[in-house]
Amino acid sequence: MQLTYKFRLRDTADSELRRQSRAVSYVWNYCNETQQQAVKRGRKWLSWHDLQKLTAGSSKELDLHAHTIQQVCQKYDISRRTHKKARLKWRGKKSLGWVPFNKGHVTYRNGSFWFRGREYKAWVSRELQEGQTFGAGSFNQDALGRWYINLPVEVDALESAPSSAVGIDLGLKELATLSTGAKIENPRWYRASEAKLAVAQRAGKKKQAKRIHSKAANQRKDFLHKASTALVKAHDTIIVGDVSSSKLSRTSMAKSVMDVGWYSFKQQIRYKSIRNGGTYVEVSERNTTRTCSSCGSVSGPQGVNGLRIREWTCVDCGAIHDRDRNAAANILRLGLETLTEGACHV
């Protein structure tokens, strides 16, 4: 399977990558302007093939790899069609840096990465083979100006985890409740740093505010990786409810939803399960909190007011349920039924 490794580059690469990212922005803006002019003249939408033909031969003048320019054209076309717009936003001086590269153009030698004959030193936290080449990736810059390299790497699938299945109900009070009854806490990293962030923002200290945001994001990422790894090591079949963070992020719960990191958590469980030879399934969580996991009766609390009820008793069989554990048990049942029926799983 293919994973993407991300390594932090040392500051010696800063000036060269900034220069290349400015050239990339120039190509992006050229594509944007050309597309806009084509629309004004009533011509058809320009494809990335058209844009590549128009930018052909500019690599020497811009001092960019020709394939980098081609990838910028392709990415622009994909973004424009995805957003269904005649033009996109211009990449200005404040735009974060981005330099794509094609397959086989970055190699690893003597503990450093090499691209276009130039050495890029990095903090390498994973074992890489000497002389190894990589798939199409990119250099990218974060809000603090630090540069990273993103490398697609082919890795072997590991041995399967112990044979067991678990259902997971994602939430805001706890990150996750398992069908076994165990709960994974929600540390609320952003909420914990909110007071410091407010002080920095009121004082106009933008760099300090960015550092606080970055620290909270790194803490969240580290916690989610540890939690997902523990789950994958303990269970070979993991079934999760299809709660949508993108939809809930447009509600009054947006700050809490973004802080908990459901999407990242599910993605981590997914690729780690596949790598360990396990199975990952997403099922509809509709009525999972209302359905009795013992008898199947749909008699649980409902509506907005029902969300406050964390424990309820089934009117048909008398079973007493913790709301979240009951939902996790129903999610497990639905997932196992899906696999039994032979439906495709993720």
PDB file of N, CA and C in Angstrom, residues 161-170 176-184 227-241 265-266 269-270 273 278-283 324-337 339:
ATOM      1  N   ALA A 161      -4.018  -7.743  12.952  1.00  0.00           N
ATOM      2  CA  ALA A 161      -4.204  -7.548  14.385  1.00  0.00           C
ATOM      3  C   ALA A 161      -4.965  -8.741  14.971  1.00  0.00           C
ATOM      4  N   PRO A 162      -5.050  -8.860  16.311  1.00  0.00           N
ATOM      5  CA  PRO A 162      -5.839  -9.926  16.934  1.00  0.00           C
ATOM      6  C   PRO A 162      -7.261  -9.946  16.397  1.00  0.00           C
ATOM      7  N   SER A 163      -7.838 -11.136  16.252  1.00  0.00           N
ATOM      8  CA  SER A 163      -9.150 -11.273  15.640  1.00  0.00           C
ATOM      9  C   SER A 163     -10.240 -10.793  16.592  1.00  0.00           C
ATOM     10  N   SER A 164     -10.707  -9.572  16.378  1.00  0.00           N
ATOM     11  CA  SER A 164     -11.812  -9.035  17.167  1.00  0.00           C
ATOM     12  C   SER A 164     -12.400  -7.854  16.418  1.00  0.00           C
ATOM     13  N   ALA A 165     -13.665  -7.574  16.684  1.00  0.00           N
ATOM     14  CA  ALA A 165     -14.354  -6.458  16.030  1.00  0.00           C
ATOM     15  C   ALA A 165     -14.845  -5.481  17.087  1.00  0.00           C
ATOM     16  N   VAL A 166     -14.877  -4.212  16.719  1.00  0.00           N
ATOM     17  CA  VAL A 166     -15.327  -3.183  17.647  1.00  0.00           C
ATOM     18  C   VAL A 166     -16.093  -2.116  16.886  1.00  0.00           C
ATOM     19  N   GLY A 167     -17.154  -1.612  17.508  1.00  0.00           N
ATOM     20  CA  GLY A 167     -17.906  -0.495  16.946  1.00  0.00           C
ATOM     21  C   GLY A 167     -17.534   0.780  17.674  1.00  0.00           C
ATOM     22  N   ILE A 168     -17.511   1.904  16.947  1.00  0.00           N
ATOM     23  CA  ILE A 168     -17.089   3.178  17.530  1.00  0.00           C
ATOM     24  C   ILE A 168     -18.146   4.242  17.262  1.00  0.00           C
ATOM     25  N   ASP A 169     -18.575   4.883  18.340  1.00  0.00           N
ATOM     26  CA  ASP A 169     -19.480   6.023  18.232  1.00  0.00           C
ATOM     27  C   ASP A 169     -18.666   7.279  18.543  1.00  0.00           C
ATOM     28  N   LEU A 170     -18.522   8.162  17.575  1.00  0.00           N
ATOM     29  CA  LEU A 170     -17.751   9.384  17.763  1.00  0.00           C
ATOM     30  C   LEU A 170     -18.611  10.452  18.427  1.00  0.00           C
ATOM     31  N   ALA A 176     -14.420   9.184  21.438  1.00  0.00           N
ATOM     32  CA  ALA A 176     -15.039   7.960  20.935  1.00  0.00           C
ATOM     33  C   ALA A 176     -15.482   7.088  22.096  1.00  0.00           C
ATOM     34  N   THR A 177     -16.618   6.416  21.892  1.00  0.00           N
ATOM     35  CA  THR A 177     -17.087   5.392  22.820  1.00  0.00           C
ATOM     36  C   THR A 177     -17.106   4.073  22.072  1.00  0.00           C
ATOM     37  N   LEU A 178     -16.486   3.054  22.638  1.00  0.00           N
ATOM     38  CA  LEU A 178     -16.380   1.753  21.979  1.00  0.00           C
ATOM     39  C   LEU A 178     -17.522   0.845  22.413  1.00  0.00           C
ATOM     40  N   SER A 179     -17.825  -0.134  21.572  1.00  0.00           N
ATOM     41  CA  SER A 179     -18.877  -1.094  21.901  1.00  0.00           C
ATOM     42  C   SER A 179     -18.484  -1.952  23.095  1.00  0.00           C
ATOM     43  N   THR A 180     -17.203  -1.975  23.446  1.00  0.00           N
ATOM     44  CA  THR A 180     -16.743  -2.704  24.628  1.00  0.00           C
ATOM     45  C   THR A 180     -17.050  -1.951  25.912  1.00  0.00           C
ATOM     46  N   GLY A 181     -17.440  -0.688  25.798  1.00  0.00           N
ATOM     47  CA  GLY A 181     -17.708   0.145  26.963  1.00  0.00           C
ATOM     48  C   GLY A 181     -16.592   1.123  27.262  1.00  0.00           C
ATOM     49  N   ALA A 182     -15.427   0.908  26.665  1.00  0.00           N
ATOM     50  CA  ALA A 182     -14.299   1.822  26.881  1.00  0.00           C
ATOM     51  C   ALA A 182     -14.567   3.153  26.187  1.00  0.00           C
ATOM     52  N   LYS A 183     -14.004   4.205  26.736  1.00  0.00           N
ATOM     53  CA  LYS A 183     -14.162   5.543  26.169  1.00  0.00           C
ATOM     54  C   LYS A 183     -12.781   6.162  25.940  1.00  0.00           C
ATOM     55  N   ILE A 184     -12.654   6.930  24.856  1.00  0.00           N
ATOM     56  CA  ILE A 184     -11.423   7.662  24.565  1.00  0.00           C
ATOM     57  C   ILE A 184     -11.706   9.131  24.816  1.00  0.00           C
ATOM     58  N   ALA A 227      -4.070   7.203  19.714  1.00  0.00           N
ATOM     59  CA  ALA A 227      -5.353   6.548  19.946  1.00  0.00           C
ATOM     60  C   ALA A 227      -5.716   5.599  18.804  1.00  0.00           C
ATOM     61  N   SER A 228      -5.508   6.015  17.561  1.00  0.00           N
ATOM     62  CA  SER A 228      -5.828   5.166  16.407  1.00  0.00           C
ATOM     63  C   SER A 228      -4.903   3.954  16.336  1.00  0.00           C
ATOM     64  N   THR A 229      -3.631   4.138  16.665  1.00  0.00           N
ATOM     65  CA  THR A 229      -2.690   3.023  16.658  1.00  0.00           C
ATOM     66  C   THR A 229      -3.084   1.973  17.688  1.00  0.00           C
ATOM     67  N   ALA A 230      -3.480   2.416  18.878  1.00  0.00           N
ATOM     68  CA  ALA A 230      -3.906   1.483  19.922  1.00  0.00           C
ATOM     69  C   ALA A 230      -5.141   0.687  19.483  1.00  0.00           C
ATOM     70  N   LEU A 231      -6.080   1.346  18.815  1.00  0.00           N
ATOM     71  CA  LEU A 231      -7.279   0.652  18.338  1.00  0.00           C
ATOM     72  C   LEU A 231      -6.949  -0.404  17.299  1.00  0.00           C
ATOM     73  N   VAL A 232      -6.096  -0.050  16.348  1.00  0.00           N
ATOM     74  CA  VAL A 232      -5.750  -0.962  15.262  1.00  0.00           C
ATOM     75  C   VAL A 232      -4.973  -2.169  15.780  1.00  0.00           C
ATOM     76  N   LYS A 233      -4.142  -1.962  16.783  1.00  0.00           N
ATOM     77  CA  LYS A 233      -3.379  -3.072  17.355  1.00  0.00           C
ATOM     78  C   LYS A 233      -4.270  -4.041  18.127  1.00  0.00           C
ATOM     79  N   ALA A 234      -5.384  -3.544  18.645  1.00  0.00           N
ATOM     80  CA  ALA A 234      -6.263  -4.374  19.466  1.00  0.00           C
ATOM     81  C   ALA A 234      -7.380  -5.046  18.675  1.00  0.00           C
ATOM     82  N   HIS A 235      -7.757  -4.494  17.512  1.00  0.00           N
ATOM     83  CA  HIS A 235      -8.908  -5.012  16.772  1.00  0.00           C
ATOM     84  C   HIS A 235      -8.586  -5.102  15.280  1.00  0.00           C
ATOM     85  N   ASP A 236      -9.021  -6.183  14.650  1.00  0.00           N
ATOM     86  CA  ASP A 236      -8.781  -6.330  13.215  1.00  0.00           C
ATOM     87  C   ASP A 236      -9.956  -5.855  12.379  1.00  0.00           C
ATOM     88  N   THR A 237     -11.124  -5.661  12.999  1.00  0.00           N
ATOM     89  CA  THR A 237     -12.291  -5.111  12.299  1.00  0.00           C
ATOM     90  C   THR A 237     -12.804  -3.916  13.095  1.00  0.00           C
ATOM     91  N   ILE A 238     -12.772  -2.749  12.470  1.00  0.00           N
ATOM     92  CA  ILE A 238     -13.190  -1.524  13.137  1.00  0.00           C
ATOM     93  C   ILE A 238     -14.324  -0.903  12.340  1.00  0.00           C
ATOM     94  N   ILE A 239     -15.437  -0.660  13.019  1.00  0.00           N
ATOM     95  CA  ILE A 239     -16.641  -0.142  12.366  1.00  0.00           C
ATOM     96  C   ILE A 239     -16.997   1.195  13.002  1.00  0.00           C
ATOM     97  N   VAL A 240     -17.139   2.231  12.176  1.00  0.00           N
ATOM     98  CA  VAL A 240     -17.331   3.594  12.660  1.00  0.00           C
ATOM     99  C   VAL A 240     -18.603   4.179  12.051  1.00  0.00           C
ATOM    100  N   GLY A 241     -19.288   5.013  12.819  1.00  0.00           N
ATOM    101  CA  GLY A 241     -20.460   5.720  12.306  1.00  0.00           C
ATOM    102  C   GLY A 241     -20.052   6.795  11.324  1.00  0.00           C
ATOM    103  N   PHE A 265      -9.158  11.445  12.562  1.00  0.00           N
ATOM    104  CA  PHE A 265      -9.194  10.206  13.337  1.00  0.00           C
ATOM    105  C   PHE A 265      -9.665   9.042  12.471  1.00  0.00           C
ATOM    106  N   LYS A 266     -10.722   9.251  11.697  1.00  0.00           N
ATOM    107  CA  LYS A 266     -11.238   8.180  10.839  1.00  0.00           C
ATOM    108  C   LYS A 266     -10.247   7.822   9.739  1.00  0.00           C
ATOM    109  N   ILE A 269      -7.446   5.707  11.285  1.00  0.00           N
ATOM    110  CA  ILE A 269      -7.901   4.334  11.551  1.00  0.00           C
ATOM    111  C   ILE A 269      -7.986   3.550  10.243  1.00  0.00           C
ATOM    112  N   ARG A 270      -8.473   4.212   9.210  1.00  0.00           N
ATOM    113  CA  ARG A 270      -8.661   3.554   7.910  1.00  0.00           C
ATOM    114  C   ARG A 270      -7.355   3.032   7.341  1.00  0.00           C
ATOM    115  N   SER A 273      -5.612   0.387   9.562  1.00  0.00           N
ATOM    116  CA  SER A 273      -6.292  -0.910   9.505  1.00  0.00           C
ATOM    117  C   SER A 273      -5.892  -1.669   8.250  1.00  0.00           C
ATOM    118  N   GLY A 278      -6.228  -5.445   8.444  1.00  0.00           N
ATOM    119  CA  GLY A 278      -7.547  -5.459   9.045  1.00  0.00           C
ATOM    120  C   GLY A 278      -8.620  -4.916   8.122  1.00  0.00           C
ATOM    121  N   THR A 279      -9.797  -4.652   8.685  1.00  0.00           N
ATOM    122  CA  THR A 279     -10.946  -4.182   7.915  1.00  0.00           C
ATOM    123  C   THR A 279     -11.507  -2.925   8.569  1.00  0.00           C
ATOM    124  N   TYR A 280     -11.793  -1.936   7.746  1.00  0.00           N
ATOM    125  CA  TYR A 280     -12.399  -0.686   8.224  1.00  0.00           C
ATOM    126  C   TYR A 280     -13.720  -0.490   7.488  1.00  0.00           C
ATOM    127  N   VAL A 281     -14.790  -0.214   8.236  1.00  0.00           N
ATOM    128  CA  VAL A 281     -16.117  -0.056   7.641  1.00  0.00           C
ATOM    129  C   VAL A 281     -16.784   1.187   8.234  1.00  0.00           C
ATOM    130  N   GLU A 282     -17.446   1.953   7.389  1.00  0.00           N
ATOM    131  CA  GLU A 282     -18.286   3.059   7.856  1.00  0.00           C
ATOM    132  C   GLU A 282     -19.738   2.710   7.571  1.00  0.00           C
ATOM    133  N   VAL A 283     -20.599   2.909   8.556  1.00  0.00           N
ATOM    134  CA  VAL A 283     -22.020   2.596   8.391  1.00  0.00           C
ATOM    135  C   VAL A 283     -22.852   3.808   8.801  1.00  0.00           C
ATOM    136  N   ASP A 324     -24.171   6.445  24.469  1.00  0.00           N
ATOM    137  CA  ASP A 324     -23.075   6.311  23.518  1.00  0.00           C
ATOM    138  C   ASP A 324     -22.648   4.856  23.327  1.00  0.00           C
ATOM    139  N   ARG A 325     -22.597   4.093  24.417  1.00  0.00           N
ATOM    140  CA  ARG A 325     -22.217   2.684  24.282  1.00  0.00           C
ATOM    141  C   ARG A 325     -23.264   1.918  23.488  1.00  0.00           C
ATOM    142  N   ASN A 326     -24.530   2.245  23.710  1.00  0.00           N
ATOM    143  CA  ASN A 326     -25.604   1.603  22.943  1.00  0.00           C
ATOM    144  C   ASN A 326     -25.456   1.898  21.453  1.00  0.00           C
ATOM    145  N   ALA A 327     -25.133   3.163  21.125  1.00  0.00           N
ATOM    146  CA  ALA A 327     -24.928   3.525  19.720  1.00  0.00           C
ATOM    147  C   ALA A 327     -23.753   2.758  19.133  1.00  0.00           C
ATOM    148  N   ALA A 328     -22.660   2.618  19.907  1.00  0.00           N
ATOM    149  CA  ALA A 328     -21.492   1.886  19.425  1.00  0.00           C
ATOM    150  C   ALA A 328     -21.827   0.411  19.182  1.00  0.00           C
ATOM    151  N   ALA A 329     -22.649  -0.169  20.053  1.00  0.00           N
ATOM    152  CA  ALA A 329     -23.055  -1.567  19.880  1.00  0.00           C
ATOM    153  C   ALA A 329     -23.895  -1.732  18.615  1.00  0.00           C
ATOM    154  N   ASN A 330     -24.783  -0.777  18.346  1.00  0.00           N
ATOM    155  CA  ASN A 330     -25.595  -0.845  17.128  1.00  0.00           C
ATOM    156  C   ASN A 330     -24.744  -0.647  15.882  1.00  0.00           C
ATOM    157  N   ILE A 331     -23.756   0.244  15.964  1.00  0.00           N
ATOM    158  CA  ILE A 331     -22.832   0.453  14.844  1.00  0.00           C
ATOM    159  C   ILE A 331     -22.059  -0.826  14.558  1.00  0.00           C
ATOM    160  N   LEU A 332     -21.624  -1.512  15.596  1.00  0.00           N
ATOM    161  CA  LEU A 332     -20.926  -2.802  15.423  1.00  0.00           C
ATOM    162  C   LEU A 332     -21.829  -3.808  14.734  1.00  0.00           C
ATOM    163  N   ARG A 333     -23.085  -3.909  15.182  1.00  0.00           N
ATOM    164  CA  ARG A 333     -24.020  -4.861  14.577  1.00  0.00           C
ATOM    165  C   ARG A 333     -24.254  -4.559  13.102  1.00  0.00           C
ATOM    166  N   LEU A 334     -24.466  -3.283  12.778  1.00  0.00           N
ATOM    167  CA  LEU A 334     -24.703  -2.905  11.382  1.00  0.00           C
ATOM    168  C   LEU A 334     -23.498  -3.220  10.506  1.00  0.00           C
ATOM    169  N   GLY A 335     -22.299  -2.960  11.037  1.00  0.00           N
ATOM    170  CA  GLY A 335     -21.090  -3.231  10.269  1.00  0.00           C
ATOM    171  C   GLY A 335     -20.891  -4.708  10.008  1.00  0.00           C
ATOM    172  N   LEU A 336     -21.129  -5.533  11.013  1.00  0.00           N
ATOM    173  CA  LEU A 336     -20.977  -6.981  10.844  1.00  0.00           C
ATOM    174  C   LEU A 336     -22.019  -7.527   9.873  1.00  0.00           C
ATOM    175  N   GLU A 337     -23.238  -6.968   9.912  1.00  0.00           N
ATOM    176  CA  GLU A 337     -24.264  -7.376   8.946  1.00  0.00           C
ATOM    177  C   GLU A 337     -23.851  -7.002   7.533  1.00  0.00           C
ATOM    178  N   LEU A 339     -20.798  -6.753   6.364  1.00  0.00           N
ATOM    179  CA  LEU A 339     -19.730  -7.664   5.927  1.00  0.00           C
ATOM    180  C   LEU A 339     -20.300  -9.044   5.629  1.00  0.00           C
TER     181      LEU A 339
END
